[in-house]
PDB file of C-alpha atoms in Angstrom:
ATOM      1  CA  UNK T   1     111.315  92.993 102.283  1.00 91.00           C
ATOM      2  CA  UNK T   2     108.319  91.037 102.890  1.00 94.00           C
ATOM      3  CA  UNK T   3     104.906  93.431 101.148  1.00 97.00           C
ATOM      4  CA  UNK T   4     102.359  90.640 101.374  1.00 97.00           C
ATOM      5  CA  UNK T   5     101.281  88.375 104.480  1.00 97.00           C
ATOM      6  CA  UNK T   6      98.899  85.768 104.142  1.00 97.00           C
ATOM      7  CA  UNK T   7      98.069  83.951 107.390  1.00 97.00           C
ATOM      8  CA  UNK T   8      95.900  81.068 107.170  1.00 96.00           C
ATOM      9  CA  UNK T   9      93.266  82.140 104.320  1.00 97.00           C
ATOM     10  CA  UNK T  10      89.705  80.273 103.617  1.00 97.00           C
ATOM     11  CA  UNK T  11      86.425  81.251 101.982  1.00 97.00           C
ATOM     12  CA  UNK T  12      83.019  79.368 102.560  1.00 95.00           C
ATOM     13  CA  UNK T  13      80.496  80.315 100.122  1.00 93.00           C
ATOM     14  CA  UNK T  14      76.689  79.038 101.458  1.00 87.00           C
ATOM     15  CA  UNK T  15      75.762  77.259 104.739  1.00 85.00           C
ATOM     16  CA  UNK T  16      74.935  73.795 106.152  1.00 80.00           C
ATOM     17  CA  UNK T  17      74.683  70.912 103.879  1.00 79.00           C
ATOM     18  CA  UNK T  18      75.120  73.358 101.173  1.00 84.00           C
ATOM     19  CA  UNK T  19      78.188  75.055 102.803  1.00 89.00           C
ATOM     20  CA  UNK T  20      81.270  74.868  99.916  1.00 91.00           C
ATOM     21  CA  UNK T  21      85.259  75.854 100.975  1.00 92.00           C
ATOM     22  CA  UNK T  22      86.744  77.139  98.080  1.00 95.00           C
ATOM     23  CA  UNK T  23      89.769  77.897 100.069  1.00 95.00           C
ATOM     24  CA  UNK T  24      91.194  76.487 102.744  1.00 95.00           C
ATOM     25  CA  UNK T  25      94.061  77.835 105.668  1.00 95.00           C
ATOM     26  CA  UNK T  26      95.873  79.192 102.752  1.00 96.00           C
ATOM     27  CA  UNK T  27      99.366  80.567 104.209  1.00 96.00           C
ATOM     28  CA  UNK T  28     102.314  82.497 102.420  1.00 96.00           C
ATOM     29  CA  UNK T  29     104.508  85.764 102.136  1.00 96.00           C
ATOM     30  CA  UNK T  30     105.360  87.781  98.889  1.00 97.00           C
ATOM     31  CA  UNK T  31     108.081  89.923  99.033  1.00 97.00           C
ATOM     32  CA  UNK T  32     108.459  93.460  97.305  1.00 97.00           C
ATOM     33  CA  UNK T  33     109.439  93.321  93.385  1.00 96.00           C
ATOM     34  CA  UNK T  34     108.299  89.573  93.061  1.00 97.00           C
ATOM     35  CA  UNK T  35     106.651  88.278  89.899  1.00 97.00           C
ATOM     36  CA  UNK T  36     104.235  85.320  91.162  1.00 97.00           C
ATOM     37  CA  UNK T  37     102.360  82.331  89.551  1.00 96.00           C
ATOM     38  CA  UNK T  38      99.169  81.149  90.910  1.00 96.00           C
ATOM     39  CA  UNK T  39      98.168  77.806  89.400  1.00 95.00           C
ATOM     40  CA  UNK T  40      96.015  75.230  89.175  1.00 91.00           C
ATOM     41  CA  UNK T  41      93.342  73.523  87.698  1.00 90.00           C
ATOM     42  CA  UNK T  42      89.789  75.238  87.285  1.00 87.00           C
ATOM     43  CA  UNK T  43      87.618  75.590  90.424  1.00 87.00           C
ATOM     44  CA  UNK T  44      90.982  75.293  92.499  1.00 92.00           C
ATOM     45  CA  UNK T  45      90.353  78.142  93.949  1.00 93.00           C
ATOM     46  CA  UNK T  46      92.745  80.697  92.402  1.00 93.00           C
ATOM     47  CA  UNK T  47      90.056  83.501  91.510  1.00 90.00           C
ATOM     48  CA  UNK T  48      88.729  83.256  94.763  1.00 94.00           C
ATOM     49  CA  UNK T  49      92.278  83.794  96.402  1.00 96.00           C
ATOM     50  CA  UNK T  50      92.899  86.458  93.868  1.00 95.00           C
ATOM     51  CA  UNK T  51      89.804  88.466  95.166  1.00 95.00           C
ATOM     52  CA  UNK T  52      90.689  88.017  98.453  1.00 97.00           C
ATOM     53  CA  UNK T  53      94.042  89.478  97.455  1.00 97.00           C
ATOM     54  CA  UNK T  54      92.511  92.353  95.698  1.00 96.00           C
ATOM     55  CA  UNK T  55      90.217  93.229  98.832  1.00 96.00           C
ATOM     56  CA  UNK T  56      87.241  92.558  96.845  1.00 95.00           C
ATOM     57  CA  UNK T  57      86.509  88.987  98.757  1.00 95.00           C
ATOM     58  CA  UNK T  58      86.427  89.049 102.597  1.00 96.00           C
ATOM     59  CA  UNK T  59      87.556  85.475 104.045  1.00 97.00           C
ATOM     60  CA  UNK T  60      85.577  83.284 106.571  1.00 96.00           C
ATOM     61  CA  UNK T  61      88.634  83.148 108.264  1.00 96.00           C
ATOM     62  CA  UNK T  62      92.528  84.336 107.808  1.00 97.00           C
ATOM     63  CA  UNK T  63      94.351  87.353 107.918  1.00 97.00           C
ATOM     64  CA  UNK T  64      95.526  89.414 104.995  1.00 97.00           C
ATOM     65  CA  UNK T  65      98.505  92.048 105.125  1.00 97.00           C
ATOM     66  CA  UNK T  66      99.633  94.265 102.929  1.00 97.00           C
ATOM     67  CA  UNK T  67     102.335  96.590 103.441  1.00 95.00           C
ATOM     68  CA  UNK T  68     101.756  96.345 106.954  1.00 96.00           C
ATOM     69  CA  UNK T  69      98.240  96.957 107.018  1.00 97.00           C
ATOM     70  CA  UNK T  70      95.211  94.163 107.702  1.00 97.00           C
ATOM     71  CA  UNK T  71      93.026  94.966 105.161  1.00 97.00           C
ATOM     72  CA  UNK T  72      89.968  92.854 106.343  1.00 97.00           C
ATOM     73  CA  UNK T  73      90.292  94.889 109.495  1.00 96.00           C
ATOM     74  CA  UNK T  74      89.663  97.763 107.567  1.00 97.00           C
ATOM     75  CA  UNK T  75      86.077  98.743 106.942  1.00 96.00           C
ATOM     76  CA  UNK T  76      84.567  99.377 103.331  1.00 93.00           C
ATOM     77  CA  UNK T  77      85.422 102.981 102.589  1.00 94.00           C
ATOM     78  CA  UNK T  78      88.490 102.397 104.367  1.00 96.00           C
ATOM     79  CA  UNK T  79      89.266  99.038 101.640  1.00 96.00           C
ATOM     80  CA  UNK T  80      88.321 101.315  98.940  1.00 93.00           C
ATOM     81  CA  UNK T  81      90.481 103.672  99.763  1.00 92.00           C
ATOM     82  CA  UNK T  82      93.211 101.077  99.844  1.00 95.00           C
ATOM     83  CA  UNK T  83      92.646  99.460  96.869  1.00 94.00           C
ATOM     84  CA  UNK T  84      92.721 102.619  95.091  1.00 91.00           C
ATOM     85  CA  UNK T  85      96.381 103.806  96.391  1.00 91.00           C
ATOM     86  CA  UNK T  86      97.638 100.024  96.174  1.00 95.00           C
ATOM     87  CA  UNK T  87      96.318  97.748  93.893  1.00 96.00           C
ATOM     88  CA  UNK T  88      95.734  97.503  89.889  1.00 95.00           C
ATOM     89  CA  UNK T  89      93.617  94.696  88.394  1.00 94.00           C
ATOM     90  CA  UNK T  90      93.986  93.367  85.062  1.00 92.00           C
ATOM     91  CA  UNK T  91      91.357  91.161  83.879  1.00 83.00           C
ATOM     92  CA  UNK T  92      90.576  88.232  81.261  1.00 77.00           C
ATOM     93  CA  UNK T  93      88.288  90.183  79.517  1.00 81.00           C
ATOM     94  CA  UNK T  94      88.827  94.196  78.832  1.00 82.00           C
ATOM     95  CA  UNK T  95      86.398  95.562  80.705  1.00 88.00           C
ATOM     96  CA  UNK T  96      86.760  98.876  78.706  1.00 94.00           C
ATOM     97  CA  UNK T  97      83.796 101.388  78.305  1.00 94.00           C
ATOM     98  CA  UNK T  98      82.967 101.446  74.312  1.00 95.00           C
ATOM     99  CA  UNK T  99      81.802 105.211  74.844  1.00 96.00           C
ATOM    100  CA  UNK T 100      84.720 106.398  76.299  1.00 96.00           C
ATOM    101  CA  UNK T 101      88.260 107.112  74.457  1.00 97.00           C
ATOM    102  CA  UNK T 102      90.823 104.833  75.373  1.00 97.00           C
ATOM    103  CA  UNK T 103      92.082 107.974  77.002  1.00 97.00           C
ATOM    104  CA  UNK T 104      89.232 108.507  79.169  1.00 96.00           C
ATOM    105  CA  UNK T 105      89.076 104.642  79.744  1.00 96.00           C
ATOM    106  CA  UNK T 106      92.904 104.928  81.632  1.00 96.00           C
ATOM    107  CA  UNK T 107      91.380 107.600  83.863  1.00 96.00           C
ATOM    108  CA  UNK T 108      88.777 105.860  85.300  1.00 94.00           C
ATOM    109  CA  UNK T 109      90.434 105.034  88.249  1.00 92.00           C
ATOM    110  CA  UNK T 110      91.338 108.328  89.185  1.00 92.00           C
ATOM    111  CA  UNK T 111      87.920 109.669  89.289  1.00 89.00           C
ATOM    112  CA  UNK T 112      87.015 109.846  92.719  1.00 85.00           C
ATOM    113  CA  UNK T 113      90.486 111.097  93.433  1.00 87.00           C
ATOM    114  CA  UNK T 114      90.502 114.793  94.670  1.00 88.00           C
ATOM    115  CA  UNK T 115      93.555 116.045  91.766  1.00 90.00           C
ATOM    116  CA  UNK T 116      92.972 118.525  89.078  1.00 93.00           C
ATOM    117  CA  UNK T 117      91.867 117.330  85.794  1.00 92.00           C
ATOM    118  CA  UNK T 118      95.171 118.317  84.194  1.00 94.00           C
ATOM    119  CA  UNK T 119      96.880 116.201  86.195  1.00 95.00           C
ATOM    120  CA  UNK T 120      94.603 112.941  85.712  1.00 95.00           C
ATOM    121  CA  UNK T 121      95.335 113.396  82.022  1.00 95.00           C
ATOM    122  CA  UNK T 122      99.162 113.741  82.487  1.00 96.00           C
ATOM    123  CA  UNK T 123      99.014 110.660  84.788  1.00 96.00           C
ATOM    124  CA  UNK T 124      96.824 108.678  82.180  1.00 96.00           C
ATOM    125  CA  UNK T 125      99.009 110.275  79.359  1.00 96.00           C
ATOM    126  CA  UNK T 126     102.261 108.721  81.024  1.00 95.00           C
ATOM    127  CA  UNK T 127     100.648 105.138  82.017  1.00 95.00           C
ATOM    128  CA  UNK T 128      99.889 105.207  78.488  1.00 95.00           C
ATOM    129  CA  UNK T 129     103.293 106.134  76.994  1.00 95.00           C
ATOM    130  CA  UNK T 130     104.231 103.216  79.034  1.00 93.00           C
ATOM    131  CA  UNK T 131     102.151 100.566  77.373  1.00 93.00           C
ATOM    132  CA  UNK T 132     103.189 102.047  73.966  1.00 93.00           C
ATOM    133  CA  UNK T 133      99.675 103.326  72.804  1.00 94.00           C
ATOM    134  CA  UNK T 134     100.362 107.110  73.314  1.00 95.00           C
ATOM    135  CA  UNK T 135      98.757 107.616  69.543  1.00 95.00           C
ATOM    136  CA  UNK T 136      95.575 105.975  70.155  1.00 95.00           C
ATOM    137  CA  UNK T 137      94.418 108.181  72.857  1.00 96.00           C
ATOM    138  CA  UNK T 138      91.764 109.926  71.485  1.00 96.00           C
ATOM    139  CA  UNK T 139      90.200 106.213  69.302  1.00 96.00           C
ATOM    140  CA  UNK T 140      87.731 104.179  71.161  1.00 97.00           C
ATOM    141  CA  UNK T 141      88.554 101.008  72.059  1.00 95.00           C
ATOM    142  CA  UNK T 142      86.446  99.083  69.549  1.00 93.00           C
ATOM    143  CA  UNK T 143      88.742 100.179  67.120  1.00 94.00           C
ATOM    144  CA  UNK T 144      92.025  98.886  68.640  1.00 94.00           C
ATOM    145  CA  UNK T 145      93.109  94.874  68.332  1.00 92.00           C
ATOM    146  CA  UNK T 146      92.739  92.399  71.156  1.00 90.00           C
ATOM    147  CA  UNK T 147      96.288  92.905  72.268  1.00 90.00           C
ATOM    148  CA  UNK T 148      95.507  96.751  72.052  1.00 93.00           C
ATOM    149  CA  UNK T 149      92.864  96.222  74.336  1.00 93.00           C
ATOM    150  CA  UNK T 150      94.556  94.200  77.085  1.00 91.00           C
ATOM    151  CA  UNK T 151      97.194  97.311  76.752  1.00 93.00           C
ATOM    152  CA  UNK T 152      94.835 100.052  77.128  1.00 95.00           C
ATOM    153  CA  UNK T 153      93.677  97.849  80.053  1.00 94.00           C
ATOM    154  CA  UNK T 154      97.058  97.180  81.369  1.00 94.00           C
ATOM    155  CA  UNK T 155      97.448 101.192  80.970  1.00 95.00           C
ATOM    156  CA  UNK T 156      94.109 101.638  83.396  1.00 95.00           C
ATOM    157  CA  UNK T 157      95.899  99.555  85.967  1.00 95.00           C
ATOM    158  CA  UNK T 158      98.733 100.917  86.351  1.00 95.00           C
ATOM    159  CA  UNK T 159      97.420 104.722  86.000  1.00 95.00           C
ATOM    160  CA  UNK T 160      97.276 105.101  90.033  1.00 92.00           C
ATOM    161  CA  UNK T 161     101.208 103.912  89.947  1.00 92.00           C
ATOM    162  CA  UNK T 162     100.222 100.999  92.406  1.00 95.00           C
ATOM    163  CA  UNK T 163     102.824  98.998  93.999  1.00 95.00           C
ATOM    164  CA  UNK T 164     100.697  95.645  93.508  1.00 97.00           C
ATOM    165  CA  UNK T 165      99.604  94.471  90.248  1.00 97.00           C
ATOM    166  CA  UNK T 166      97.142  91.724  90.276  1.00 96.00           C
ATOM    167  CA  UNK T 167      96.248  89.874  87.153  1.00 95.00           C
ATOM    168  CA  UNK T 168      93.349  87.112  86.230  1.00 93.00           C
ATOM    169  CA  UNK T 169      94.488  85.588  82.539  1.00 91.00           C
ATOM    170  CA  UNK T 170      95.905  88.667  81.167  1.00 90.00           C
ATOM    171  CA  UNK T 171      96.757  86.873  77.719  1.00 88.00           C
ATOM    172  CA  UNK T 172      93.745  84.162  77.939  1.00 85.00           C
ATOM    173  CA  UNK T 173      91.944  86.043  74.708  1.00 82.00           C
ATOM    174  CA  UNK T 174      94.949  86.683  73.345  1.00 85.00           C
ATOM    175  CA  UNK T 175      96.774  84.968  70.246  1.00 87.00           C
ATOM    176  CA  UNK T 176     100.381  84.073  70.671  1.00 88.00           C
ATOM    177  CA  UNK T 177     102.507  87.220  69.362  1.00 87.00           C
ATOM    178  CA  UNK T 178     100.556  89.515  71.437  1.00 87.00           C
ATOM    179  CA  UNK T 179     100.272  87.593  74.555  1.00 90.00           C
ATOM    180  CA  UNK T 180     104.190  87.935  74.216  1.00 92.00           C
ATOM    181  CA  UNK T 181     103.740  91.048  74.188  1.00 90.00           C
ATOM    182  CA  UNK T 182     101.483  91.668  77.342  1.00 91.00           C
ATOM    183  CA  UNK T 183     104.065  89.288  79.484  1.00 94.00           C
ATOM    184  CA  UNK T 184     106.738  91.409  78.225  1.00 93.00           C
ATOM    185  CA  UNK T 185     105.236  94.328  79.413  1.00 93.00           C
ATOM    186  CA  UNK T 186     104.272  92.809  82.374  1.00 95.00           C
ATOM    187  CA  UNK T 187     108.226  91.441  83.005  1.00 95.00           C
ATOM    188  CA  UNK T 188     108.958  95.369  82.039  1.00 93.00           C
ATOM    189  CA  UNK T 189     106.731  96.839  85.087  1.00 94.00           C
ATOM    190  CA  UNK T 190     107.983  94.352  87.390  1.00 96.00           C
ATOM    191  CA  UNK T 191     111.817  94.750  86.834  1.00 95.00           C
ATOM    192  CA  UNK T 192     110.600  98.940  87.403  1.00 93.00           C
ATOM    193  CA  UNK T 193     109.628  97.164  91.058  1.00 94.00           C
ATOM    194  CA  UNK T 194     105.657  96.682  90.773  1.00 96.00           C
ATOM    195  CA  UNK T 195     104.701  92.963  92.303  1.00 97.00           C
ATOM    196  CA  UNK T 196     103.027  91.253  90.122  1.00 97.00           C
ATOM    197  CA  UNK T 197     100.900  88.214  91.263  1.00 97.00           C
ATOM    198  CA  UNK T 198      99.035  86.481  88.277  1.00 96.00           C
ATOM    199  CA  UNK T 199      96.871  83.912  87.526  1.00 95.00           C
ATOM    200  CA  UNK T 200      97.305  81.575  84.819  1.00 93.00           C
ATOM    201  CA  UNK T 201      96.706  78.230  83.067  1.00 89.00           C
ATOM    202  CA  UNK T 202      99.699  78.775  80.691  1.00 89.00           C
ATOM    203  CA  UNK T 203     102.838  77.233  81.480  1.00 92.00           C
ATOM    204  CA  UNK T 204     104.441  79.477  78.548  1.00 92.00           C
ATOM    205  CA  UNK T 205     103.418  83.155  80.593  1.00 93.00           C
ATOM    206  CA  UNK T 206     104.085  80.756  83.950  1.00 93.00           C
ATOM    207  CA  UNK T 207     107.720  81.020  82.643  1.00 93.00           C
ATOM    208  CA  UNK T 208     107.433  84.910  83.325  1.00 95.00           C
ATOM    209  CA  UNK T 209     107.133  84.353  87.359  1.00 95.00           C
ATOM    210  CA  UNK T 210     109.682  83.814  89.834  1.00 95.00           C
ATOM    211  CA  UNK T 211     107.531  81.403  91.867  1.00 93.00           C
ATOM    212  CA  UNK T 212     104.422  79.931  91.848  1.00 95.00           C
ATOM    213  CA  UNK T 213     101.575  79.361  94.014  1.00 95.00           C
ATOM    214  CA  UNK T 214     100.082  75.843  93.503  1.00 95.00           C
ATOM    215  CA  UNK T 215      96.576  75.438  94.157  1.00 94.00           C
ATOM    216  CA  UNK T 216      94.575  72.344  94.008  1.00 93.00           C
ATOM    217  CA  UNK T 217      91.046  71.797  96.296  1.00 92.00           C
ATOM    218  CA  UNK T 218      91.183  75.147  97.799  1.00 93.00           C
ATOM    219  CA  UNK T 219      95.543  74.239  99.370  1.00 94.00           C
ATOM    220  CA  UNK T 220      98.488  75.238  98.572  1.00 93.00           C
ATOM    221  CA  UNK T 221     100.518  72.639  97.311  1.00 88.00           C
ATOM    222  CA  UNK T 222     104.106  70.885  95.986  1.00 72.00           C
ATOM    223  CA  UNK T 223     102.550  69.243  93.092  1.00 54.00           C
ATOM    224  CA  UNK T 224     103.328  71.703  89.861  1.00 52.00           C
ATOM    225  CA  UNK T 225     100.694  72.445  87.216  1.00 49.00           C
ATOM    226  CA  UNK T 226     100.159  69.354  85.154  1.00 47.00           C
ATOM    227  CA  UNK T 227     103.148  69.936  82.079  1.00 47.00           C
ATOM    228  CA  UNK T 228     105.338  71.869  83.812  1.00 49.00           C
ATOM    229  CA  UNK T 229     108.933  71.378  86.027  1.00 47.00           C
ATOM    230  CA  UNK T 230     109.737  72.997  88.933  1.00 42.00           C
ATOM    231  CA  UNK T 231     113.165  73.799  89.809  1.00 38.00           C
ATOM    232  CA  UNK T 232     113.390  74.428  93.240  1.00 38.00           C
ATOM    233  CA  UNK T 233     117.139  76.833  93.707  1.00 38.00           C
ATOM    234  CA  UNK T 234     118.344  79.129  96.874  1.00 29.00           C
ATOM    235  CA  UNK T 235     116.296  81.988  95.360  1.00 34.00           C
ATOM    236  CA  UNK T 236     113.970  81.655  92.191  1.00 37.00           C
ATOM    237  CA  UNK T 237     111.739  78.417  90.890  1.00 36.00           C
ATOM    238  CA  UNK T 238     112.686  78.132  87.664  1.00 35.00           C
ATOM    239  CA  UNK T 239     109.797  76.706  85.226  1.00 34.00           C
ATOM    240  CA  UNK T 240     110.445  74.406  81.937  1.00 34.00           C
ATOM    241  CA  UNK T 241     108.111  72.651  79.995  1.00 34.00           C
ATOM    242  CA  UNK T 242     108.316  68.879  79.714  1.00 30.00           C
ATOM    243  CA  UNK T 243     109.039  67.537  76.874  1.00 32.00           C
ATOM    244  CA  UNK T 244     106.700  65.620  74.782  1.00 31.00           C
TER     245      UNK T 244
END
């Protein structure tokens, strides 16, 4: 079943002689329970389609559906209120609060939602349990490892039980054994049925996807990441690195 519909996507950032497209009449569909790739080099584009994906970024010009709704049509508290029953975000960098436990850091997102207290901690207490860091609940975050982090952040995404999970370099801080482990995870939560659309530079966590989204100068295109095969079959791409 088709979840995502992008019809012919670009940004402009500035005006005039000054004017720069950072995407350009960007046009696919992502269908429920996919695990997608966008690549590219850097200034492609990517993070600016990924904020336009996480109705953060409104295009110059394009329509973007999600589960049947246009969410630029939408107006601000309206988006809000979408992103917050639809989407997670997982980030590069942690973005956790030092202050707060890693327990209070997962139940962020539920703030502004009208639910008793009790229940915000069960949910967090479950997204948690999920990730595998059910002990460190009550530690703050500058105590945990890198990968730790990215799971405690993983955990705040997912908290809200979203059915799109949209991630910018989730293992780009991350040394080898536990960026394994975050793409495992990540391959875990999408076989559950969460769509997962990621950015990446890494052909290795590239592997993860089903398909990928090419991007070079702000289009979608043919031409795979620079080291990396595509395998074109009736249903999946299939990625493999090129030899040396």
């Amino acid at each position: 079943m088709t979840q995502i519909i992008a019809e012919n996507l670009s940004k402009d950032y500035g005006n005039g002689d000054s004017m720069v497209r950072a995407i350009s009449g960007l046009s696919f569909e992502i269908e429920t329970g996919e695990f997608v790739g966008i690549m590219g080099e850097s200034g492609a584009g990517k993070s600016t389609l990924l904020s336009i994906m996480g109705a953060l970024n409104s295009p110059t010009t394009g329509r973007y559906i999600v589960n049947d709704i246009d969410v630029y049509g939408l107006n601000g508290e309206q988006r809000a209120d979408f992103r917050r029953e639809f989407l997670g975000f997982i980030f590069q960098s942690f973005h956790l609060i030092p202050y707060l436990t890693v327990m209070e850091n997962v139940m962020l997102p539920l703030t502004t939602i009208p639910m008793p207290r009790k229940k915000k901690h069960e949910m967090a207490a479950e997204a948690l349990d999920c990730v595998g860091l059910t002990p460190t609940a009550k530690r703050l975050p500058r105590i945990l490892s890198g990968g730790e982090q990215e799971r405690v952040a993983i955990a705040r995404a997912i908290v809200n039980q979203p059915t799109v999970l949209l991630a910018d370099e989730p293992t780009g801080n991350l040394d080898s054994r536990n960026s394994d482990a975050v793409m495992h995870l990540l391959q875990r939560l999408n076989t559950a049925g969460t769509t997962i659309i990621m950015v990446t530079h890494s052909n290795k966590c590239a592997r993860y996807a089903q398909r990928i989204l090419n991007v070079a100068d702000g289009r979608l295109t043919d031409t795979p990441a620079a080291g990396v095969e595509i395998n074109n079959d009736t249903s999946d791409v299939q990625l493999k690195e090129r030899a040396a």
